CSV table of C-alpha atoms and ligand atoms in Angstrom, one decimal:
chain,number,residue,atom,x,y,z
A,1,MET,CA,44.1,112.5,169.7
A,2,LYS,CA,40.7,112.1,171.3
A,3,LEU,CA,40.1,114.9,173.5
A,4,PRO,CA,38.4,114.8,177.0
A,5,VAL,CA,35.0,116.3,176.6
A,6,LEU,CA,33.7,118.7,179.2
A,7,TYR,CA,30.0,120.1,179.6
A,8,THR,CA,29.9,123.1,181.0
A,9,PHE,CA,28.0,126.4,181.8
A,10,ARG,CA,29.9,129.6,182.4
A,11,ARG,CA,28.6,130.9,185.4
A,12,CYS,CA,28.1,127.9,187.3
A,13,PRO,CA,30.5,128.1,190.4
A,14,TYR,CA,31.0,124.2,190.1
A,15,ALA,CA,31.6,124.7,186.5
A,16,MET,CA,34.0,127.3,187.2
A,17,ARG,CA,36.0,125.3,189.8
A,18,ALA,CA,36.5,122.6,187.5
A,19,ARG,CA,37.6,124.7,184.4
A,20,ILE,CA,40.1,126.6,186.5
A,21,SER,CA,41.8,123.3,187.2
A,22,MET,CA,41.8,122.1,184.2
A,23,TYR,CA,43.4,125.2,183.0
A,24,TYR,CA,45.9,124.9,185.5
A,25,SER,CA,46.7,121.6,184.9
A,26,LYS,CA,47.0,122.5,181.1
A,27,ILE,CA,44.7,119.6,180.2
A,28,SER,CA,43.4,120.4,176.0
A,29,TYR,CA,39.9,119.4,176.0
A,30,GLU,CA,36.8,120.2,174.1
A,31,HIS,CA,34.4,122.5,175.5
A,32,ARG,CA,30.6,121.8,175.3
A,33,GLU,CA,28.7,125.0,176.5
A,34,ILE,CA,25.0,124.2,177.4
A,35,LEU,CA,22.3,126.2,178.9
A,36,LEU,CA,20.6,124.8,182.1
A,37,LYS,CA,17.2,125.4,181.1
A,38,GLU,CA,17.9,123.5,177.9
A,39,ARG,CA,19.9,120.8,178.4
A,40,PRO,CA,21.0,118.4,176.0
A,41,LYS,CA,20.0,114.6,176.3
A,42,LYS,CA,23.8,113.8,176.0
A,43,LEU,CA,24.4,115.2,179.2
A,44,TYR,CA,21.4,112.9,181.1
A,45,GLN,CA,23.0,110.0,179.0
A,46,LEU,CA,26.3,110.8,180.4
A,47,SER,CA,25.4,111.1,184.0
A,48,PRO,CA,21.4,110.8,184.5
A,49,LYS,CA,21.3,113.7,187.5
A,50,GLY,CA,21.9,115.8,184.7
A,51,THR,CA,24.2,118.3,186.7
A,52,VAL,CA,27.3,120.3,185.3
A,53,PRO,CA,30.1,120.2,185.0
A,54,VAL,CA,30.6,116.6,183.4
A,55,LEU,CA,33.7,115.2,182.2
A,56,ASN,CA,33.7,112.4,179.6
A,57,LEU,CA,37.2,110.8,179.5
A,58,PRO,CA,38.7,109.3,176.1
A,59,ASP,CA,38.6,106.0,177.7
A,60,GLY,CA,35.0,106.2,178.1
A,61,LYS,CA,35.1,107.1,182.0
A,62,VAL,CA,32.6,109.9,183.2
A,63,ILE,CA,33.5,112.2,185.8
A,64,ASP,CA,30.2,114.2,187.1
A,65,GLU,CA,31.4,116.0,190.5
A,66,SER,CA,33.0,119.2,190.2
A,67,LEU,CA,35.5,118.1,193.2
A,68,ASP,CA,36.1,114.9,191.3
A,69,ILE,CA,37.0,116.7,188.2
A,70,MET,CA,39.4,118.6,190.1
A,71,LYS,CA,41.4,116.1,191.9
A,72,TRP,CA,41.6,114.2,188.7
A,73,SER,CA,42.8,117.3,187.1
A,74,VAL,CA,45.6,117.7,189.8
A,75,SER,CA,46.5,114.1,189.6
A,76,VAL,CA,47.6,114.7,185.9
A,77,ASN,CA,49.7,117.6,186.4
A,78,ASP,CA,49.7,119.6,189.5
A,79,PRO,CA,52.8,122.1,188.8
A,80,ASP,CA,52.4,124.2,192.0
A,81,SER,CA,51.4,121.6,194.3
A,82,TRP,CA,47.7,122.6,195.2
A,83,TYR,CA,46.9,119.2,196.1
A,84,VAL,CA,49.9,117.8,198.4
A,85,ASN,CA,49.7,119.3,201.9
A,86,ASN,CA,46.8,119.5,204.1
A,87,ILE,CA,44.4,117.0,202.0
A,88,ASP,CA,41.9,116.0,204.8
A,89,HIS,CA,41.5,119.6,206.0
A,90,GLN,CA,41.2,120.8,202.4
A,91,LEU,CA,38.4,118.3,201.8
A,92,GLU,CA,36.8,119.5,204.9
A,93,ILE,CA,36.8,123.4,204.1
A,94,ILE,CA,35.4,122.2,200.4
A,95,SER,CA,32.6,119.9,202.4
A,96,ILE,CA,31.4,122.8,204.8
A,97,ASN,CA,31.4,125.0,201.5
A,98,ASP,CA,29.5,122.5,199.3
A,99,LYS,CA,27.0,121.5,201.7
A,100,GLU,CA,26.8,124.5,204.5
A,101,PHE,CA,27.7,127.9,202.8
A,102,LYS,CA,26.0,127.1,199.1
A,103,LYS,CA,22.7,126.2,201.1
A,104,TRP,CA,23.0,129.6,202.6
A,105,LEU,CA,24.4,131.4,199.6
A,106,ASP,CA,21.4,130.5,197.9
A,107,ARG,CA,18.9,131.6,200.5
A,108,TYR,CA,20.8,135.0,200.6
A,109,LYS,CA,20.7,135.6,196.9
A,110,TYR,CA,17.4,134.6,196.6
A,111,HIS,CA,15.9,135.6,199.9
A,112,ASP,CA,12.4,136.4,198.1
A,113,ARG,CA,11.9,132.9,197.5
A,114,TYR,CA,12.8,131.9,201.2
A,115,PRO,CA,10.5,134.6,202.9
A,116,GLU,CA,10.6,132.4,206.3
A,117,TYR,CA,13.6,134.4,207.4
A,118,SER,CA,15.3,137.7,206.8
A,119,VAL,CA,17.9,138.8,204.1
A,120,GLU,CA,20.2,139.4,207.1
A,121,TYR,CA,19.6,136.0,208.5
A,122,TYR,CA,21.1,134.4,205.6
A,123,ARG,CA,23.5,136.8,205.1
A,124,GLY,CA,24.4,136.3,209.2
A,125,LYS,CA,24.6,132.6,208.5
A,126,CYS,CA,27.1,132.9,205.5
A,127,GLU,CA,29.3,135.3,207.4
A,128,LYS,CA,29.8,132.8,210.0
A,129,ILE,CA,31.3,130.8,207.9
A,130,LEU,CA,33.5,133.4,206.0
A,131,ASP,CA,34.8,134.6,209.1
A,132,ASN,CA,36.5,131.7,209.8
A,133,PHE,CA,38.5,132.4,206.3
A,134,GLU,CA,38.8,135.8,207.2
A,135,LYS,CA,40.8,134.8,210.3
A,136,ILE,CA,42.9,132.6,208.6
A,137,LEU,CA,43.9,135.2,205.9
A,138,ASP,CA,45.2,137.1,209.1
A,139,SER,CA,48.1,135.7,208.8
A,140,GLU,CA,48.5,133.9,205.3
A,141,LYS,CA,48.2,134.6,201.9
A,142,PHE,CA,46.0,131.8,201.0
A,143,LEU,CA,43.8,129.1,203.2
A,144,PHE,CA,46.3,127.0,203.8
A,145,SER,CA,49.7,129.1,203.3
A,146,ASN,CA,51.2,131.7,201.5
A,147,ASN,CA,50.5,129.2,198.3
A,148,ILE,CA,47.3,128.6,196.7
A,149,SER,CA,45.8,125.3,197.4
A,150,LEU,CA,42.9,123.2,195.6
A,151,SER,CA,40.7,124.3,198.3
A,152,ASP,CA,41.3,128.2,197.6
A,153,ILE,CA,40.2,127.3,194.0
A,154,ALA,CA,37.2,125.3,194.9
A,155,LEU,CA,35.8,128.1,197.2
A,156,LEU,CA,36.7,130.9,195.1
A,157,PRO,CA,33.4,130.7,192.8
A,158,PHE,CA,31.1,130.8,196.0
A,159,VAL,CA,32.9,133.4,197.6
A,160,ARG,CA,32.7,135.3,194.4
A,161,GLN,CA,28.8,134.6,194.2
A,162,PHE,CA,28.6,136.0,198.0
A,163,SER,CA,30.5,138.9,197.2
A,164,ASN,CA,28.7,140.0,194.2
A,165,VAL,CA,25.1,140.4,196.1
A,166,ASP,CA,26.4,143.5,197.8
A,167,ILE,CA,29.9,144.2,196.8
A,168,ILE,CA,30.3,147.1,198.7
A,169,TRP,CA,29.4,145.6,201.8
A,170,PHE,CA,31.3,142.8,201.3
A,171,ARG,CA,34.3,144.6,200.8
A,172,ASN,CA,33.9,146.5,203.8
A,173,ARG,CA,33.1,143.6,205.9
A,174,PHE,CA,35.7,141.2,204.6
A,175,ILE,CA,38.9,143.1,203.9
A,176,ASN,CA,41.1,140.0,204.1
A,177,LEU,CA,38.8,137.8,201.8
A,178,SER,CA,38.3,140.6,199.5
A,179,GLY,CA,42.6,140.5,198.6
A,180,TRP,CA,42.2,137.1,198.6
A,181,MET,CA,39.6,137.2,195.9
A,182,ASP,CA,41.1,139.5,193.9
A,183,GLU,CA,44.3,138.0,193.7
A,184,LEU,CA,42.8,134.8,192.7
A,185,ILE,CA,40.3,136.4,190.2
A,186,GLY,CA,43.7,138.3,188.8
A,187,MET,CA,45.1,135.2,187.6
A,188,ASP,CA,45.6,134.4,183.9
A,189,ILE,CA,44.0,131.1,184.3
A,190,PHE,CA,41.0,132.4,186.1
A,191,GLN,CA,40.7,135.0,183.0
A,192,ALA,CA,41.1,132.7,180.5
A,193,MET,CA,38.6,129.9,182.0
A,194,MET,CA,35.7,132.8,182.1
A,195,LYS,CA,36.3,133.3,178.1
A,196,LYS,CA,32.6,133.0,176.4
A,197,PHE,CA,31.9,130.2,174.3
A,198,GLU,CA,29.0,129.6,171.8
A,199,ILE,CA,26.1,127.2,173.0
A,200,TRP,CA,27.2,123.8,172.0
A,201,ASN,CA,25.0,122.4,168.8
A,202,PRO,CA,24.2,118.6,169.7
A,203,PHE,CA,25.1,117.8,166.1
A,204,GLY,CA,28.2,119.0,166.0
A,205,LYS,CA,31.4,119.2,168.2
A,206,GLY,CA,32.2,121.6,170.8
A,207,GLU,CA,35.3,124.1,170.7
A,208,GLU,CA,38.9,122.7,171.3
A,209,VAL,CA,40.6,124.3,174.2
A,210,ILE,CA,44.9,123.2,173.2
A,211,PHE,CA,47.4,123.5,175.7
A,212,ASN,CA,51.0,123.4,174.2
A,213,ASN,CA,52.7,121.7,176.9
B,1,GSH,N1,27.8,118.2,193.4
B,1,GSH,C1,27.7,119.0,192.0
B,1,GSH,C2,26.9,119.9,191.7
B,1,GSH,C3,26.8,120.7,190.3
B,1,GSH,C4,25.6,121.6,190.2
B,1,GSH,O1,24.6,121.4,191.0
B,1,GSH,N2,25.6,122.3,189.1
B,1,GSH,C5,24.2,123.1,188.7
B,1,GSH,C6,24.6,124.5,188.0
B,1,GSH,S1,25.4,125.5,188.8
B,1,GSH,C7,23.4,122.4,188.0
B,1,GSH,O2,23.5,121.8,186.8
B,1,GSH,N3,22.0,122.2,188.4
B,1,GSH,C8,21.2,121.9,187.7
B,1,GSH,C9,20.4,121.0,188.7
B,1,GSH,O3,20.6,120.7,189.9
B,1,GSH,O4,19.4,120.3,188.0
B,1,GSH,C10,29.1,119.2,191.6
B,1,GSH,O5,29.8,119.5,192.5
B,1,GSH,O6,29.4,119.4,190.5
């Protein structure tokens, strides 16, 4: 059987959220690990913008946005109803993450490349956004209820990146988000999708990830 092919990079937060969804939905696929500094021609042929992740389905369809890969994945199989309730609100939170939080996160992480403002300024911009989530988690385990939603997973790799800049500071400042992050990172599917793969050789096949549903 022909499998969907995923072009991915292990540490990319967008690729991570896509892979978590694929593992959650138990979608068998061919994994093609790439390096951003040496992107294969095939990636550009499928999607000229050349970003990862890119999913090439057996019918030829190409999905080149991580959120669309997540949506496709749960449309195939959503065993714990990640994407059933509060859909508009979930999408709103993801959009704040992708459009606003990501921008400030990059400036916080690479503050020496953005000398216009101080590292504290950039961190403060991120803090303001994360404070909204911290408050929600006062009364709920996850962003929308005591159950995981797609938005928790979509945000996780970005919050994780933020926390890793100064993990001690993060854990003191965001007690609820720290617990939330630990719980999600502790999930088997998170650990499984972080497995290391060899870089894909463009003349060969990637590695098959098979789920026996
Ligand atoms: N909106 C895209 C963003 C993907 C993205 O920017 N991925 C990064 C790696 S983390 C990338 O491919 N960067 C290379 C580039 O922008 O040329 C998505 O959600 O899939």
